[in-house]
Short mmCIF file of C-alpha atoms in Angstrom, two decimals:
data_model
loop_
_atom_site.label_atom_id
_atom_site.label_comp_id
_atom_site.label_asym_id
_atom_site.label_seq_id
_atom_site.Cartn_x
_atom_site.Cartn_y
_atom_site.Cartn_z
CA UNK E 27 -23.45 81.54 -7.56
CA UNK E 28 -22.28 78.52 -9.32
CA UNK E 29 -25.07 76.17 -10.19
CA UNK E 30 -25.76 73.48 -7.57
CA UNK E 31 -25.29 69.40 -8.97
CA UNK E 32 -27.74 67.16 -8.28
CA UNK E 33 -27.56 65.57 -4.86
CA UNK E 34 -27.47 62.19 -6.96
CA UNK E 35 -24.37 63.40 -8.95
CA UNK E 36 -23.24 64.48 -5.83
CA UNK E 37 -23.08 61.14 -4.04
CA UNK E 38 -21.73 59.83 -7.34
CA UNK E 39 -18.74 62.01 -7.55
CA UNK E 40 -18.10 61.60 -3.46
CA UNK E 41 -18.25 57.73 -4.16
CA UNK E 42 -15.72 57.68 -6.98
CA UNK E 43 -13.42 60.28 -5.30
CA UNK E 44 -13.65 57.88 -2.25
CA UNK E 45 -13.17 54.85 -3.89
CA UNK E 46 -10.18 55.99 -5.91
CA UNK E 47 -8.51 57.10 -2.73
CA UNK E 48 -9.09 53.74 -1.49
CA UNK E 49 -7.42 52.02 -4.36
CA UNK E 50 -4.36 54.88 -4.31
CA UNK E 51 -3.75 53.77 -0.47
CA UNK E 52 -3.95 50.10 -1.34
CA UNK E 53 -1.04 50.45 -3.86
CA UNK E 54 0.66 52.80 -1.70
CA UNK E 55 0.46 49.89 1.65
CA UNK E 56 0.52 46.81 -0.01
CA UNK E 57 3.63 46.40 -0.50
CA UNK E 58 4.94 47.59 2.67
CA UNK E 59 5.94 44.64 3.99
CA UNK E 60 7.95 44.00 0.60
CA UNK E 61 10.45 46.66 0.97
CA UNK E 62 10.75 45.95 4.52
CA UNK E 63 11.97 42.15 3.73
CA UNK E 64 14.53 43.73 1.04
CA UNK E 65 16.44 46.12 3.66
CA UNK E 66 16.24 42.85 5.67
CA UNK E 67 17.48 40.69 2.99
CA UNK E 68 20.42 43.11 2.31
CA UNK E 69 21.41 43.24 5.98
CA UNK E 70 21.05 39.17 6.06
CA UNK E 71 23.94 39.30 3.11
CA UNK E 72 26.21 41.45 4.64
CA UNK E 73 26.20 39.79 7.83
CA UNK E 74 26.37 36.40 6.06
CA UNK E 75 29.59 38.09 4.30
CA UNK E 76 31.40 38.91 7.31
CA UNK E 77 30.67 35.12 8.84
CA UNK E 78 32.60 33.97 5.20
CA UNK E 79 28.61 32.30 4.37
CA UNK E 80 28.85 30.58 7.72
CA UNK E 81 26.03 29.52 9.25
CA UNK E 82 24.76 31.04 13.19
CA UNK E 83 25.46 28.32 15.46
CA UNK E 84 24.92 27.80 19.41
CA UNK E 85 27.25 26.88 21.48
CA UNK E 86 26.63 23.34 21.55
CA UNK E 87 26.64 23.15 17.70
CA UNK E 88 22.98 23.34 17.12
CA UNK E 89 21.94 26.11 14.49
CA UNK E 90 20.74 29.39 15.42
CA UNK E 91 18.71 31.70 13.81
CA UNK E 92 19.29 35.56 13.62
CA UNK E 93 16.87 37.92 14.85
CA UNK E 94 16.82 39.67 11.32
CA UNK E 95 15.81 36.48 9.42
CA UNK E 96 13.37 35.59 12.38
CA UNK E 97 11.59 39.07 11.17
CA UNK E 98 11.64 38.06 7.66
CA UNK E 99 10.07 35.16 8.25
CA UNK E 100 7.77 36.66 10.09
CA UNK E 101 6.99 39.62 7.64
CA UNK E 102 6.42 37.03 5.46
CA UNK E 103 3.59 35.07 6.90
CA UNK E 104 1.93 39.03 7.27
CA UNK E 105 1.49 39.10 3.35
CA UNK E 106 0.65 35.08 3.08
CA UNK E 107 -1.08 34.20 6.38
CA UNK E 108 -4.21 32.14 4.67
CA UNK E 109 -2.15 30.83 1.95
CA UNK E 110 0.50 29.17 5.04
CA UNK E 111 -2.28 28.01 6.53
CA UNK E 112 -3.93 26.25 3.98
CA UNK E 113 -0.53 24.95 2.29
CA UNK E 114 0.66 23.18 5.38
CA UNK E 115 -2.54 21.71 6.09
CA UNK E 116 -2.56 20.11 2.57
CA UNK E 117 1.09 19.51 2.77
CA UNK E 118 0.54 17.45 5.85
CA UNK E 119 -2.46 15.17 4.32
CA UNK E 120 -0.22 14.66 1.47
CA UNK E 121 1.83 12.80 3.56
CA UNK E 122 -0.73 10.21 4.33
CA UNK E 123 0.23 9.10 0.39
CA UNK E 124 3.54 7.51 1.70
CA UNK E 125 2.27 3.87 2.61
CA UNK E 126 4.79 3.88 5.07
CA UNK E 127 3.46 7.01 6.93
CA UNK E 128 -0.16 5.87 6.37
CA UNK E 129 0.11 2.39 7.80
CA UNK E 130 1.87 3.82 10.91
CA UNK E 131 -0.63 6.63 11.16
CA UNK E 132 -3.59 3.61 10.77
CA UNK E 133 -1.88 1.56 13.38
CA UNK E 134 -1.73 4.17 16.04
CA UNK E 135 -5.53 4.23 15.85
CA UNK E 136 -5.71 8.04 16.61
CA UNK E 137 -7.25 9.22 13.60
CA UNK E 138 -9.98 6.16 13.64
CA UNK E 139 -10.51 6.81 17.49
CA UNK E 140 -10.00 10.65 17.65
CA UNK E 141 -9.43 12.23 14.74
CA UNK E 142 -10.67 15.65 15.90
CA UNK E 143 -7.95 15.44 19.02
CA UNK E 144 -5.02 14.54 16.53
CA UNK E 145 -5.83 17.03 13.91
CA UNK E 146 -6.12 20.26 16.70
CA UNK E 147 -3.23 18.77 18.62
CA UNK E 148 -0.93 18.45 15.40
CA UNK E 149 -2.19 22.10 13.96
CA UNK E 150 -1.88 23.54 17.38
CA UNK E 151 1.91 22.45 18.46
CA UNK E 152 3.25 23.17 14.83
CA UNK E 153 1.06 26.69 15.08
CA UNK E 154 3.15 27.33 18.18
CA UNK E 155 6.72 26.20 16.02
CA UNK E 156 5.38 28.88 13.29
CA UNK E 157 3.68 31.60 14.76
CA UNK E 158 6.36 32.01 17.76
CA UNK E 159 9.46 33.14 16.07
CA UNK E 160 10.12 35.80 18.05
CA UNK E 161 9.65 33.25 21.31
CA UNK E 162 12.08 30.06 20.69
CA UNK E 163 11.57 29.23 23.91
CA UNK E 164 8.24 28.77 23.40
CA UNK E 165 8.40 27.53 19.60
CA UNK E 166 11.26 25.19 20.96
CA UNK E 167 8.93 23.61 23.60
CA UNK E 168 6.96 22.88 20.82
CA UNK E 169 9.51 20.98 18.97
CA UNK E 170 10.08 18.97 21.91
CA UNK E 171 6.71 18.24 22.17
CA UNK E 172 6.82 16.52 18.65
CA UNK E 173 9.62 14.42 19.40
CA UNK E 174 8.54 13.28 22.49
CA UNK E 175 5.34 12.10 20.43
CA UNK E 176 7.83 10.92 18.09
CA UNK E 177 10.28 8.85 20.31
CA UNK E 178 7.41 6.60 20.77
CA UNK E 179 7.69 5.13 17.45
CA UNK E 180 10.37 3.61 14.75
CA UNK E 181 10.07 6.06 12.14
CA UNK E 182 12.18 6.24 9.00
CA UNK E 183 14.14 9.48 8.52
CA UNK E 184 13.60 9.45 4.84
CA UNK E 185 9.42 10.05 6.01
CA UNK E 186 10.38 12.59 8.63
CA UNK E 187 12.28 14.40 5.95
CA UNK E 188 9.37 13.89 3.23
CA UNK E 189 7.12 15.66 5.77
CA UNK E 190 9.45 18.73 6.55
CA UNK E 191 10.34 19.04 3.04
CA UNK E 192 6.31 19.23 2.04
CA UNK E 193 6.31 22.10 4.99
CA UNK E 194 8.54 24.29 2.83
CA UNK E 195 7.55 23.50 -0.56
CA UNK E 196 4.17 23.42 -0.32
CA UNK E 197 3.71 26.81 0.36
CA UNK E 198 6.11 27.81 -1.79
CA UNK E 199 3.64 26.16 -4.70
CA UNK E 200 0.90 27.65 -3.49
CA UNK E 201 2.10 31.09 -3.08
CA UNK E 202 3.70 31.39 -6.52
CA UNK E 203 0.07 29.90 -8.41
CA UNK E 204 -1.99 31.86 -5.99
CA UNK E 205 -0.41 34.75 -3.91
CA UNK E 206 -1.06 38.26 -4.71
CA UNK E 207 2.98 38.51 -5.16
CA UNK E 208 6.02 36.54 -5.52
CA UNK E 209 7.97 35.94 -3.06
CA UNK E 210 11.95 37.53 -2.64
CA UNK E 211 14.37 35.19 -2.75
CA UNK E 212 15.31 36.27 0.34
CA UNK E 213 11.69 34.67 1.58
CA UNK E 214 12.43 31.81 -0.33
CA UNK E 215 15.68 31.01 1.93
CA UNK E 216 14.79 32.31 5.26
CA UNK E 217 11.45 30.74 5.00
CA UNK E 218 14.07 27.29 4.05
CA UNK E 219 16.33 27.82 7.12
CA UNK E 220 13.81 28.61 9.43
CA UNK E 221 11.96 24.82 8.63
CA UNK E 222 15.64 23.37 8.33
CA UNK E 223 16.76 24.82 11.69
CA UNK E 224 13.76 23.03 13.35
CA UNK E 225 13.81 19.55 11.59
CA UNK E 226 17.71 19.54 12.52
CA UNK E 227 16.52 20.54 16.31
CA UNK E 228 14.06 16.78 15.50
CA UNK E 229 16.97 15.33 14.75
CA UNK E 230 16.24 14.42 11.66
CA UNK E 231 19.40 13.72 9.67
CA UNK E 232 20.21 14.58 5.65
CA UNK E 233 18.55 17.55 5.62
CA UNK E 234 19.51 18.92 1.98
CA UNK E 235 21.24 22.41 2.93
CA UNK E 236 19.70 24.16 -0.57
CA UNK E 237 15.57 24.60 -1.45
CA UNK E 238 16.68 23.45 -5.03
CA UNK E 239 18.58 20.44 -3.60
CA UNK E 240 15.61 19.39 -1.40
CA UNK E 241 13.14 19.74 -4.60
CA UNK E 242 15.14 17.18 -6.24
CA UNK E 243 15.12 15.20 -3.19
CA UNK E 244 11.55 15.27 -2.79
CA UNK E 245 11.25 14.35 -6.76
CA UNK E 246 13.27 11.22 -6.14
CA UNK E 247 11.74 9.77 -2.80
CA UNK E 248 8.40 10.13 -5.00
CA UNK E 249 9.58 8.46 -7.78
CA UNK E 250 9.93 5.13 -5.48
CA UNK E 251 7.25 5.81 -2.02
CA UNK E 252 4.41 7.67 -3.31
CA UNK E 253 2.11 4.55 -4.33
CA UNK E 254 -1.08 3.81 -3.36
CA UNK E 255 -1.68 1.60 -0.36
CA UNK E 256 -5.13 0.70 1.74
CA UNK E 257 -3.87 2.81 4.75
CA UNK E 258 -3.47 6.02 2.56
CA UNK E 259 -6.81 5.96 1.71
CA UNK E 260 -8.85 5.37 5.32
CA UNK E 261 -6.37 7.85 6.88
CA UNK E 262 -7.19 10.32 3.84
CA UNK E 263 -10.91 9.37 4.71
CA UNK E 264 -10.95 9.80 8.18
CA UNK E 265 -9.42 13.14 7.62
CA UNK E 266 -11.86 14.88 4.89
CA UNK E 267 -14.86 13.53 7.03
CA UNK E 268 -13.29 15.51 9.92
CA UNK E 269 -13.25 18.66 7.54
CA UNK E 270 -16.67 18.12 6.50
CA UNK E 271 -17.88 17.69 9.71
CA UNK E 272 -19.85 21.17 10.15
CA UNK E 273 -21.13 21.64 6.78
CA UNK E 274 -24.57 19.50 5.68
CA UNK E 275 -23.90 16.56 4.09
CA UNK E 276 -25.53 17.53 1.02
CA UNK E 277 -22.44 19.81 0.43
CA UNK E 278 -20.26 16.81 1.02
CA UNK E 279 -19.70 15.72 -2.71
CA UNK E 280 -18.75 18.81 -3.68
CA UNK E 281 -16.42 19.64 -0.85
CA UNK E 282 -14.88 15.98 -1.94
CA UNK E 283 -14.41 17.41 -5.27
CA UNK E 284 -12.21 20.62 -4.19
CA UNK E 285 -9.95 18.37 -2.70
CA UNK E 286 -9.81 15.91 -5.63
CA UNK E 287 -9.14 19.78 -7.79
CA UNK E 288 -6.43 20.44 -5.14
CA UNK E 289 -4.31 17.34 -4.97
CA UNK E 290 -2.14 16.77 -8.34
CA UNK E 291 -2.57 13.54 -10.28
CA UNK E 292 0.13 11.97 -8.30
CA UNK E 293 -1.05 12.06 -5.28
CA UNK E 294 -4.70 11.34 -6.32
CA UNK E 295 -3.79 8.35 -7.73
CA UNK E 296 -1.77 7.28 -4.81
CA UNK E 297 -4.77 7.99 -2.15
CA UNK E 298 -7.00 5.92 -4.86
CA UNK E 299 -9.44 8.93 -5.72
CA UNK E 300 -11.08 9.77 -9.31
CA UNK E 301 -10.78 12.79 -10.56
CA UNK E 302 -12.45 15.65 -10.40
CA UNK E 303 -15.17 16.99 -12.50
CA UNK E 304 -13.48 19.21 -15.18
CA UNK E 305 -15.85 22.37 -14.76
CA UNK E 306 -15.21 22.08 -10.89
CA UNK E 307 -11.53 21.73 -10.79
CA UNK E 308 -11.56 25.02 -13.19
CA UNK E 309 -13.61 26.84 -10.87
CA UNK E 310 -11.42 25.87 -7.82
CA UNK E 311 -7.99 26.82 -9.14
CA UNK E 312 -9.75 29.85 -10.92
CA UNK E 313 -11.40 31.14 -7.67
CA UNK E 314 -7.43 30.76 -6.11
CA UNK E 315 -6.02 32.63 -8.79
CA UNK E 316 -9.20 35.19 -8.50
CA UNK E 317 -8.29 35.75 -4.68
CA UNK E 318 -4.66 36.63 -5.25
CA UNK E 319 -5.59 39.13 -7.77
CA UNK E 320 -8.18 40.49 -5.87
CA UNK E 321 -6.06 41.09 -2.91
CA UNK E 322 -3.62 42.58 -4.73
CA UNK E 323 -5.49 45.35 -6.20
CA UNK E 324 -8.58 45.85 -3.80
CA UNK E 325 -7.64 44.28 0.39
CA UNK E 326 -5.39 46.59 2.19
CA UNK E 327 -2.51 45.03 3.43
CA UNK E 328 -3.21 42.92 7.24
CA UNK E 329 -2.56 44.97 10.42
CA UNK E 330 -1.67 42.17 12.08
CA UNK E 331 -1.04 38.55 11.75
CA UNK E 332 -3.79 36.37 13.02
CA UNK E 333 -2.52 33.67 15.04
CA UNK E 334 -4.25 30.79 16.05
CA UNK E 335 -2.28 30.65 19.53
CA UNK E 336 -2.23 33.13 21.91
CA UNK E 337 0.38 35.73 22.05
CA UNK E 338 1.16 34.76 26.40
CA UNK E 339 -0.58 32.83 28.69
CA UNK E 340 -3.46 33.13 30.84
CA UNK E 341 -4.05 33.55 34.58
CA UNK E 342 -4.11 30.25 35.03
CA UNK E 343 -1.08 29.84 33.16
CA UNK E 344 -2.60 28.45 29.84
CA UNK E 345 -2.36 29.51 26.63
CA UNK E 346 -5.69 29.90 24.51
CA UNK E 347 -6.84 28.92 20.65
CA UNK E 348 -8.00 32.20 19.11
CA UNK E 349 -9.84 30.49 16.31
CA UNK E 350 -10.51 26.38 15.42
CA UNK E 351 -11.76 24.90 12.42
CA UNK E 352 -13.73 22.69 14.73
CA UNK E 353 -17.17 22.85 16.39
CA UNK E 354 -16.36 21.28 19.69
CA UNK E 355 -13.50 24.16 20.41
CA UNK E 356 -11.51 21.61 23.14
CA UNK E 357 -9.21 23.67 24.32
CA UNK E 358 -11.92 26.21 25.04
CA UNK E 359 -10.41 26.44 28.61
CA UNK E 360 -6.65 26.77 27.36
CA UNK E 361 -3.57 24.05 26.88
CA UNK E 362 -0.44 23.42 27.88
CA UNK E 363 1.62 22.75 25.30
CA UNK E 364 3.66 19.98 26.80
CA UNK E 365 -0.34 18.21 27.19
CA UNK E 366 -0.58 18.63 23.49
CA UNK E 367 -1.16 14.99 21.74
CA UNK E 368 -1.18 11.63 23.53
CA UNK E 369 -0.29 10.85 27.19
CA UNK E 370 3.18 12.24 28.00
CA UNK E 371 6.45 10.42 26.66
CA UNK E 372 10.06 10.02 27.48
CA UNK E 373 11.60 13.29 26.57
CA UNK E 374 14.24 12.24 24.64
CA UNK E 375 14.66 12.81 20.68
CA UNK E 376 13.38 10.12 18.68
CA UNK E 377 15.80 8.10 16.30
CA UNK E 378 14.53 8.00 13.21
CA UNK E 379 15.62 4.84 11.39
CA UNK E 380 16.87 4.06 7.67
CA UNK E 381 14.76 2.75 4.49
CA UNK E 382 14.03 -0.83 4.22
CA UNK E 383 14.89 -1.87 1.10
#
């Protein structure tokens, strides 16, 4: 009889065969959702071939998006759901650097009287534009939603289009410093049409029809509005003591110093904060990268995307938030997602008006 190992070498050698089975169907389902997005990316060209490169439309003229770059998009968010998340949350705050955003944002007196309300109403109704692609009913109920909110107020196109533009390039940033993978180009432009489609659907107007071509935009309207104003920094204020909200306040300098590491000179400077301590803002974008790399080698891929609205509606015809950020949970009992934001408006599209020079 062949000699028997020692049940310690046993456990040993069941551990690593284990665990290098693990890492073998890692590799093997990681990038799953990668060659998935390249048969759709091929099927996107040809189609966009036949057209002669012209665009989906409806019948009244207003874009349309195909089901096969809906999917993409989709697929997409699978392999980068935090990283979305997180991107268009700090894309959003990054708005509150345009004085002209901030002082509008100040005047309303939402975020001084209910920030909480704002910030789950705004994440909730742009959560239903994102997460619903393959409902545009639903996502477009959304968008009406905004501009109803909108219509309410004279706001310049050239800030509507700074905030859509953030939307897309934000977590294009943040994915190519901190995914676990690049994205296809094909992501890269679906991900573009798909926030394009909807600010057209706002009715905002200029909409640059290339990413490259709204990164030089975005360049340019920063060159002249990003500047620091009084307004950008209590709305910026308001808004991090809303984040730090559930955590003790002896954590509170340190939380303010991951999003001084987070923000880029720029926009520091334009919200009026120092910045951070050098060993901190090391840690912060080192811990990023860490996670990326991390998930690429060890985290098998997600089953499914986790949404923050609810796939239908409830009995009482409601739909639900599956997670918050916040203690107080609000919607505990459901919304409605024409009830999102302040009391009801006209539901017409807003008309967003031209720089004052």
């Amino acid at each position: 009889m062949p000699p028997k190992l020692p049940v310690s070498l046993s456990y040993r050698h069941s551990a690593l065969v284990v665990g290098v089975l693990y890492l073998i169907i890692v590799r093997l389902l990681r990038y799953r959702n990668v060659n998935k997005i390249r048969v759709l990316a091929d099927r996107i060209r040809r189609a966009n071939a036949v057209r002669g490169g012209k665009p989906l439309e409806h019948k009244n003229g207003d874009p349309l998006m195909s089901p096969d770059v809906e999917e993409l998009v989709r697929l997409s968010a699978y392999d980068f759901t935090s990283l979305y998340i997180i991107s268009v949350e700090l894309a959003l705050f990054k708005t509150y650097a345009i004085p002209t955003i901030s002082s509008l944002l100040h005047k309303t007196g939402e975020f001084r009287r209910n920030a909480e309300k704002r910030a789950e109403d705004t994440a909730l109704l742009l959560g239903e534009a994102r997460e619903n692609v393959r409902d545009p009913e639903r996502a477009n109920l959304a968008i009406e939603r905004i501009n109803e909110i909108h219509a309410r107020y004279r706001i310049r196109n050239e800030d509507m289009l700074y905030t859509l533009a953030l939307f897309i390039l934000e977590p294009k940033r943040w994915i190519a410093a901190y995914g676990f993978r690049s994205m296809e180009p094909a992501e890269y432009e679906c991900n573009f049409q798909y926030w394009r489609n909807h600010g057209i659907e706002q009715g905002i107007k200029d909409i640059p029809e290339t990413v490259e071509e709204m990164e030089k935009w975005v360049e340019k309207f920063e060159e002249t509005d990003l500047k620091y104003a009084e307004t950008n920094r209590r709305v910026a204020e308001y808004t991090v003591e809303l984040l730090l909200k559930p955590y003790p306040s002896f954590l509170h300098p340190l939380f303010y110093q991951i999003v001084m590491a987070v923000l880029e000179p720029k926009m520091r400077r334009a919200f009026g904060y120092p910045d951070p301590n050098p060993i901190i803002s090391t840690l912060v974008h080192g811990s990023l990268s860490f996670s990326g790399w991390f998930t690429r080698w060890f985290l098998l891929p997600r089953m499914m995307n986790p949404r923050r609205t609810s796939p239908g509606k409830d009995k009482n015809g409601m739909y639900r938030t599956l997670w918050s950020p916040f203690p107080s949970h609000m919607y505990g009992k459901g919304y409605r997602i024409e009830e999102l934001g302040p009391a009801p408006a006209m539901k017409v599209k807003p008309v967003y008006g031209k720089r004052e020079e």
